[in-house]
Coordinates of C-alpha atoms in Angstrom, one line a residue:
M1 CA -25.7 -1.7 -31.4
S2 CA -23.4 -4.6 -32.2
P3 CA -20.4 -5.4 -29.9
S4 CA -18.0 -4.6 -32.7
A5 CA -19.5 -1.1 -33.1
R6 CA -18.6 -0.4 -29.4
L7 CA -14.9 -0.9 -30.3
V8 CA -14.7 1.8 -32.8
H9 CA -12.7 4.0 -30.5
R10 CA -10.9 1.2 -28.6
Q11 CA -7.8 2.3 -26.8
P12 CA -5.3 -0.5 -26.2
L13 CA -4.3 -0.8 -22.6
P14 CA -1.4 -3.3 -22.4
F15 CA -1.1 -4.8 -18.9
A16 CA 2.4 -4.7 -17.6
H17 CA 4.1 -7.7 -16.0
S18 CA 3.8 -7.6 -12.2
E19 CA 4.6 -10.3 -9.7
R20 CA 1.5 -11.6 -7.9
S21 CA 0.4 -9.8 -4.7
T22 CA 3.5 -7.4 -4.7
L23 CA 2.5 -4.1 -3.2
G24 CA 2.9 -0.3 -3.5
V25 CA 1.5 2.3 -1.1
E26 CA 0.8 6.0 -1.7
W27 CA 0.2 8.4 1.2
E28 CA -0.7 12.0 0.8
L29 CA 0.6 14.4 3.5
Q30 CA -0.6 17.8 4.6
L31 CA 1.9 20.6 5.1
I32 CA 0.9 22.3 8.3
D33 CA 2.1 25.8 9.4
R34 CA 3.4 25.2 12.9
D35 CA 2.2 28.6 14.2
S36 CA -1.3 28.9 12.6
L37 CA -2.0 25.1 12.2
D38 CA -3.4 26.0 8.8
L39 CA -2.1 24.6 5.6
R40 CA 0.9 26.0 3.9
Q41 CA 1.3 26.3 0.1
C42 CA 5.0 25.4 0.0
A43 CA 5.2 22.1 -1.7
A44 CA 7.1 23.4 -4.7
E45 CA 9.8 24.8 -2.5
I46 CA 10.0 21.4 -0.5
L47 CA 10.1 19.3 -3.6
R48 CA 12.9 21.5 -5.1
A49 CA 15.0 20.8 -2.0
V50 CA 14.5 17.0 -2.0
R51 CA 14.6 16.1 -5.6
P52 CA 15.4 13.8 -7.2
D53 CA 13.7 11.3 -4.8
P54 CA 11.5 8.6 -6.3
H55 CA 9.6 8.3 -3.0
I56 CA 8.6 12.0 -2.7
H57 CA 6.1 13.4 -5.2
G58 CA 4.1 16.5 -5.8
E59 CA 0.3 16.5 -6.0
M60 CA -2.5 18.7 -7.4
M61 CA -2.4 21.1 -4.4
L62 CA 0.6 23.0 -3.2
N63 CA -0.3 22.2 0.4
T64 CA 0.4 18.4 -0.2
V65 CA 3.3 16.0 -0.8
E66 CA 2.9 12.4 -1.5
L67 CA 5.1 9.6 -0.2
V68 CA 5.3 6.6 -2.4
S69 CA 6.8 3.2 -1.7
G70 CA 8.6 1.1 -4.3
A71 CA 7.0 -2.1 -5.6
R72 CA 7.7 -4.5 -2.6
R73 CA 6.7 -7.9 -1.5
T74 CA 5.6 -7.0 2.0
V75 CA 3.7 -4.2 3.7
A76 CA 6.7 -3.8 6.1
E77 CA 9.0 -3.1 3.1
C78 CA 6.5 -0.4 1.8
L79 CA 6.3 1.2 5.2
E80 CA 10.1 1.3 5.5
D81 CA 10.2 3.2 2.2
I82 CA 7.6 5.7 3.4
A83 CA 9.1 6.1 6.8
L84 CA 12.6 6.9 5.4
A85 CA 11.0 9.3 2.9
F86 CA 9.2 11.0 5.8
D87 CA 12.5 11.4 7.7
R88 CA 14.2 12.9 4.6
L89 CA 11.5 15.6 4.5
L90 CA 12.2 16.8 8.0
P91 CA 15.5 18.7 7.5
V92 CA 13.7 20.7 4.7
T93 CA 10.4 21.3 6.6
E94 CA 11.9 22.2 10.0
P95 CA 13.5 25.5 8.9
L96 CA 10.2 26.5 7.3
R97 CA 8.3 25.8 10.6
V98 CA 6.2 23.3 8.7
D99 CA 5.0 20.0 10.2
L100 CA 3.7 16.9 8.4
S101 CA 0.4 15.2 9.2
S102 CA -2.5 13.8 7.3
A103 CA -6.2 13.0 7.2
G104 CA -8.8 12.9 4.5
T105 CA -9.4 16.7 5.0
H106 CA -8.0 19.4 7.1
P107 CA -10.1 20.2 10.1
F108 CA -10.6 24.0 9.3
A109 CA -8.7 25.1 6.1
D110 CA -10.6 27.2 3.6
P111 CA -10.8 25.1 0.4
L112 CA -11.3 28.2 -1.9
V113 CA -7.9 29.8 -1.1
Q114 CA -5.8 26.8 -1.8
K115 CA -3.3 27.0 -4.7
V116 CA -3.1 24.4 -7.5
T117 CA 0.3 23.0 -8.7
D118 CA 1.3 24.8 -11.9
T119 CA 1.1 22.0 -14.6
E120 CA -1.0 21.7 -17.7
R121 CA -2.8 18.6 -16.4
Y122 CA -4.1 20.2 -13.3
A123 CA -4.9 23.5 -15.0
R124 CA -7.0 21.5 -17.5
L125 CA -8.8 19.7 -14.7
V126 CA -9.7 22.9 -12.9
D127 CA -10.7 24.7 -16.0
R128 CA -13.1 21.8 -16.9
T129 CA -14.6 21.3 -13.4
R130 CA -14.5 24.8 -12.2
L131 CA -15.6 25.2 -8.5
W132 CA -15.6 21.4 -7.8
G133 CA -12.2 20.9 -9.2
H134 CA -10.7 24.0 -7.6
Q135 CA -11.6 22.9 -4.1
M136 CA -10.4 19.4 -4.1
L137 CA -8.8 19.9 -0.7
I138 CA -8.7 16.1 0.0
F139 CA -6.0 13.6 0.9
G140 CA -6.0 9.9 0.3
T141 CA -4.2 6.6 0.7
H142 CA -3.8 4.4 -2.4
V143 CA -2.8 0.8 -2.4
H144 CA -1.5 -1.1 -5.6
V145 CA -1.5 -4.9 -5.5
G146 CA 0.2 -6.8 -8.3
L147 CA -1.7 -9.2 -10.5
E148 CA 0.2 -11.9 -12.5
D149 CA -2.7 -12.2 -15.1
R150 CA -4.7 -9.5 -16.7
A151 CA -7.7 -11.8 -16.8
K152 CA -8.0 -11.4 -13.0
A153 CA -8.2 -7.6 -12.9
L154 CA -11.9 -7.1 -13.6
P155 CA -13.3 -10.0 -11.6
I156 CA -11.1 -8.9 -8.6
L157 CA -12.2 -5.3 -9.1
R158 CA -15.9 -6.3 -8.8
A159 CA -15.2 -8.5 -5.8
L160 CA -13.3 -5.7 -4.0
L161 CA -16.4 -3.6 -4.4
T162 CA -18.1 -5.9 -1.8
R163 CA -15.5 -4.7 0.7
T164 CA -14.4 -1.3 -0.5
A165 CA -16.9 0.4 1.9
H166 CA -15.4 -1.4 4.8
L167 CA -11.9 0.0 4.0
Q168 CA -13.6 3.4 3.6
C169 CA -15.1 3.1 7.1
L170 CA -11.7 2.0 8.7
S171 CA -9.9 4.9 7.1
A172 CA -12.6 7.6 7.4
S173 CA -10.7 10.7 8.7
S174 CA -12.6 13.7 7.0
P175 CA -15.5 14.8 9.2
F176 CA -14.8 18.4 8.7
W177 CA -15.1 20.7 5.7
A178 CA -14.0 24.4 5.9
G179 CA -14.2 24.2 9.6
L180 CA -17.6 22.7 9.8
D181 CA -18.8 19.4 11.2
T182 CA -20.4 17.9 8.2
G183 CA -22.1 15.0 10.0
Y184 CA -20.2 12.7 7.7
A185 CA -17.4 10.4 8.7
D186 CA -15.8 10.6 5.3
N187 CA -16.7 13.9 3.6
R188 CA -13.7 13.4 1.2
A189 CA -15.6 10.6 -0.6
M190 CA -18.6 13.0 -1.1
M191 CA -16.3 15.7 -2.5
F192 CA -14.1 13.5 -4.7
Q193 CA -17.1 11.9 -6.5
Q194 CA -18.0 15.3 -8.0
L195 CA -15.3 14.9 -10.5
P196 CA -16.6 13.2 -13.7
T197 CA -14.3 10.2 -13.7
A198 CA -14.1 9.7 -10.0
G199 CA -16.4 7.6 -7.7
A200 CA -17.5 3.9 -7.9
P201 CA -16.1 2.2 -11.1
H202 CA -18.1 0.9 -13.9
Q203 CA -18.3 -2.9 -13.5
L204 CA -17.2 -4.1 -16.9
E205 CA -17.1 -7.7 -17.8
T206 CA -14.2 -7.9 -20.3
W207 CA -10.9 -6.1 -21.0
D208 CA -12.3 -5.3 -24.5
E209 CA -15.0 -3.3 -22.8
L210 CA -12.5 -1.5 -20.7
E211 CA -10.5 -0.5 -23.8
A212 CA -13.7 0.5 -25.5
Y213 CA -14.6 2.7 -22.5
A214 CA -11.1 4.2 -22.5
G215 CA -11.2 4.9 -26.2
D216 CA -14.6 6.6 -26.0
M217 CA -13.5 8.8 -23.1
I218 CA -10.3 9.9 -25.0
H219 CA -12.2 10.3 -28.3
T220 CA -14.7 12.6 -26.7
G221 CA -12.0 14.6 -24.8
V222 CA -13.1 13.6 -21.2
I223 CA -9.6 12.2 -20.5
E224 CA -6.3 12.3 -22.3
D225 CA -5.2 8.9 -21.0
F226 CA -6.4 6.1 -18.7
T227 CA -4.6 7.5 -15.6
E228 CA -7.2 10.3 -15.5
V229 CA -9.8 7.7 -14.6
R230 CA -10.0 8.2 -10.8
W231 CA -12.3 5.4 -9.8
D232 CA -12.4 4.1 -6.2
V233 CA -11.0 0.8 -7.5
R234 CA -9.3 0.7 -10.9
P235 CA -6.9 -1.5 -12.9
S236 CA -3.5 0.2 -13.4
P237 CA -2.4 -1.3 -16.7
R238 CA 0.9 0.5 -16.9
L239 CA 1.9 -1.0 -13.5
G240 CA 0.2 -4.4 -13.8
T241 CA -1.9 -3.8 -10.6
I242 CA -5.3 -3.3 -9.1
E243 CA -5.4 -0.1 -7.2
V244 CA -7.6 0.8 -4.3
R245 CA -8.2 4.5 -4.0
A246 CA -11.3 4.6 -1.8
C247 CA -9.5 5.3 1.5
D248 CA -8.9 8.6 3.3
A249 CA -5.3 9.5 4.1
A250 CA -4.3 7.6 7.3
T251 CA -3.2 9.7 10.2
N252 CA -0.4 7.4 11.3
L253 CA 1.8 4.5 10.1
T254 CA 0.0 1.8 12.0
E255 CA -3.4 2.5 10.4
L256 CA -1.6 3.0 7.0
A257 CA -0.1 -0.4 7.4
G258 CA -3.4 -1.9 8.4
I259 CA -5.2 -0.7 5.3
A260 CA -2.4 -1.9 3.1
A261 CA -2.4 -5.3 4.6
L262 CA -6.1 -5.7 4.5
T263 CA -6.2 -4.7 0.8
Q264 CA -3.2 -7.1 -0.1
C265 CA -4.9 -9.9 1.7
L266 CA -8.3 -9.4 0.1
V267 CA -6.7 -9.3 -3.4
E268 CA -4.7 -12.4 -2.7
S269 CA -7.6 -14.2 -1.3
F270 CA -9.7 -13.4 -4.3
S271 CA -6.8 -14.4 -6.6
R272 CA -6.7 -17.8 -4.8
A273 CA -10.5 -18.3 -5.3
L274 CA -10.0 -17.7 -9.1
D275 CA -7.2 -20.2 -9.2
R276 CA -9.7 -22.7 -7.7
G277 CA -12.1 -22.1 -10.5
E278 CA -14.6 -20.3 -8.2
E279 CA -16.8 -17.3 -9.4
L280 CA -16.3 -14.2 -7.3
D281 CA -19.3 -12.5 -5.8
A282 CA -20.2 -9.1 -7.3
M283 CA -22.8 -6.7 -6.1
P284 CA -25.1 -4.7 -8.4
A285 CA -24.1 -1.1 -8.9
W286 CA -26.9 0.3 -6.7
Y287 CA -25.6 -1.7 -3.8
V288 CA -22.2 -0.5 -4.3
D289 CA -23.4 3.1 -4.5
E290 CA -25.6 2.7 -1.3
N291 CA -22.6 1.2 0.6
K292 CA -20.3 4.1 -0.4
W293 CA -22.8 6.6 0.9
R294 CA -23.5 4.6 4.1
S295 CA -19.8 4.4 4.9
A296 CA -19.3 8.1 4.2
R297 CA -22.2 9.0 6.4
Y298 CA -22.0 6.6 9.3
G299 CA -18.5 5.3 9.3
M300 CA -17.9 2.7 11.9
D301 CA -21.6 2.7 12.8
A302 CA -22.6 1.8 9.2
I303 CA -24.7 -1.3 8.5
L304 CA -23.3 -2.4 5.1
I305 CA -24.6 -4.7 2.4
T306 CA -22.1 -7.6 2.2
D307 CA -23.0 -9.6 -0.9
S308 CA -25.1 -9.9 -4.0
L309 CA -28.0 -11.4 -2.1
G310 CA -28.4 -8.1 -0.1
N311 CA -27.3 -9.4 3.3
E312 CA -26.4 -6.7 5.8
E313 CA -24.1 -6.5 8.8
L314 CA -22.5 -3.9 11.1
V315 CA -19.2 -2.9 9.6
T316 CA -17.2 -3.7 12.7
D317 CA -18.5 -7.2 12.9
T318 CA -17.6 -7.8 9.2
V319 CA -14.1 -6.3 9.7
E320 CA -13.5 -8.5 12.8
R321 CA -14.4 -11.6 10.9
M322 CA -12.3 -10.5 7.9
V323 CA -9.2 -10.1 10.0
T324 CA -9.6 -13.6 11.5
E325 CA -10.5 -15.3 8.2
L326 CA -7.6 -13.6 6.3
A327 CA -5.0 -14.5 8.9
P328 CA -3.7 -17.5 7.0
V329 CA -3.2 -15.4 3.9
A330 CA -1.5 -12.7 5.9
A331 CA 0.9 -15.4 7.3
D332 CA 1.7 -16.5 3.7
L333 CA 2.3 -12.7 2.7
G334 CA 4.3 -11.8 5.7
C335 CA 1.8 -9.1 7.0
E336 CA 0.4 -10.8 10.1
A337 CA 1.3 -8.1 12.5
E338 CA 0.1 -5.3 10.1
L339 CA -3.2 -7.0 9.5
E340 CA -3.7 -7.4 13.2
G341 CA -3.1 -3.7 13.5
V342 CA -6.5 -3.2 12.0
R343 CA -7.8 -4.0 15.5
A344 CA -6.1 -0.8 16.7
T345 CA -8.7 1.1 14.7
L346 CA -11.5 -1.1 16.1
E347 CA -10.4 -0.4 19.6
A348 CA -9.5 3.3 19.3
G349 CA -12.3 4.3 16.8
A350 CA -11.7 5.6 13.3
S351 CA -9.9 8.9 12.9
Y352 CA -13.1 10.8 12.4
Q353 CA -14.3 9.7 15.8
R354 CA -11.1 10.7 17.4
Q355 CA -11.0 14.1 15.7
L356 CA -14.6 14.8 16.8
A357 CA -13.7 13.7 20.4
A358 CA -10.8 16.1 20.4
V359 CA -13.0 19.0 19.3
R360 CA -15.9 18.3 21.6
S361 CA -13.4 18.0 24.5
G362 CA -12.5 21.7 24.0
G363 CA -9.9 23.6 22.0
G364 CA -11.9 23.8 18.8
N365 CA -10.9 22.5 15.4
E366 CA -7.3 23.4 16.3
A367 CA -7.5 20.5 18.8
A368 CA -8.1 18.1 15.9
V369 CA -5.1 19.4 14.1
R370 CA -3.0 18.8 17.3
L371 CA -4.3 15.4 17.4
L372 CA -3.3 14.7 13.8
L373 CA 0.2 16.0 14.5
A374 CA 0.4 13.8 17.7
E375 CA -0.7 10.7 16.0
V376 CA 1.8 10.9 13.1
R377 CA 4.5 11.4 15.7
A378 CA 3.2 8.4 17.8
G379 CA 2.9 6.3 14.7
R380 CA -0.5 4.8 15.9
P381 CA -4.0 5.9 16.8
L382 CA -4.4 7.6 20.2
R383 CA -6.8 6.0 22.6
P384 CA -9.8 8.0 24.0
D385 CA -8.0 8.7 27.3
E386 CA -4.9 9.9 25.3
V387 CA -7.1 12.2 23.1
A388 CA -8.6 13.8 26.2
S389 CA -5.2 14.2 27.9
L390 CA -3.8 15.8 24.7
V391 CA -6.7 18.3 24.6
A392 CA -6.4 19.1 28.4
S393 CA -2.6 19.8 27.9
G394 CA -3.3 22.3 25.1

């Protein structure tokens, strides 16, 4: 087939102007019933009470609200937007006896009884994907980073795939599914990739190829527009960004800030390499897929493939080195403290480890929910001794 034939259904994807390495952060929150610790289906009522608010959005499930920052220059500014939006929710949720927390999944909620937001878009998704679509009881963190040049989008996407699994390990917070210990650090990743346009992205070489892909998908009815492509890393043409969507929802602001800072620094470091005329490393798709599975299964104990040559390293060793090597970039971006916050996860363990420790200390899966509520209030991950103390106090 000739290259021109592949463009027959081409969908133009104009890339919006965006200032380099500006940032946007999206954080999905669980609505927790204070008495049962189960999820509450009250997002519509909450959103009616707080609208209009550009930083508080609805999501697919009625047990979820999403906090969204503006397009900012620093991680601190994004987190300020999100913290203020969180505080604006409290006068609405308090009378409902609803608390806010987050993680990639809820420790015991039944996926099959959750209600979907009543919109045509979500109804279409559930109708097409049936059981898999109806039980998308998952919560994520998304980070957008601005690109000043569309030509950088696909090379940086491919380069990010050499480190996406590391971000996935750090954020892994979904060991449970319907109350069961899955044996996975990040069961959310396993669930989400069941959707036909989710999972690891196609590593396309040119923007023309991306527009041909979008056109083919629209022509055959798989999607209605490019925003329905839910890859782990994707260009966001309407915003002029590269978006990392591979991470579970953070359980606290310190770890949310750490993931945002690490993502911003990685994109900026890759952008600088392109400016120097360097070719960015890219791994074959089978390495990317293997890393995604290893990070989902083993989390912070994963030995990940780090480059196109197939070299491997324990994820914590790579992350330690990344934080050190990216420190000068963080200084330029004004996110030194937030990047350093990644070490809090290295010291306390990732959320899935903390949740499992809470459950194994006694109190069942409800103890994991209490831990999530405590961490969102503390604004940081709780240390192992604090997790034990929390469980002991009931």
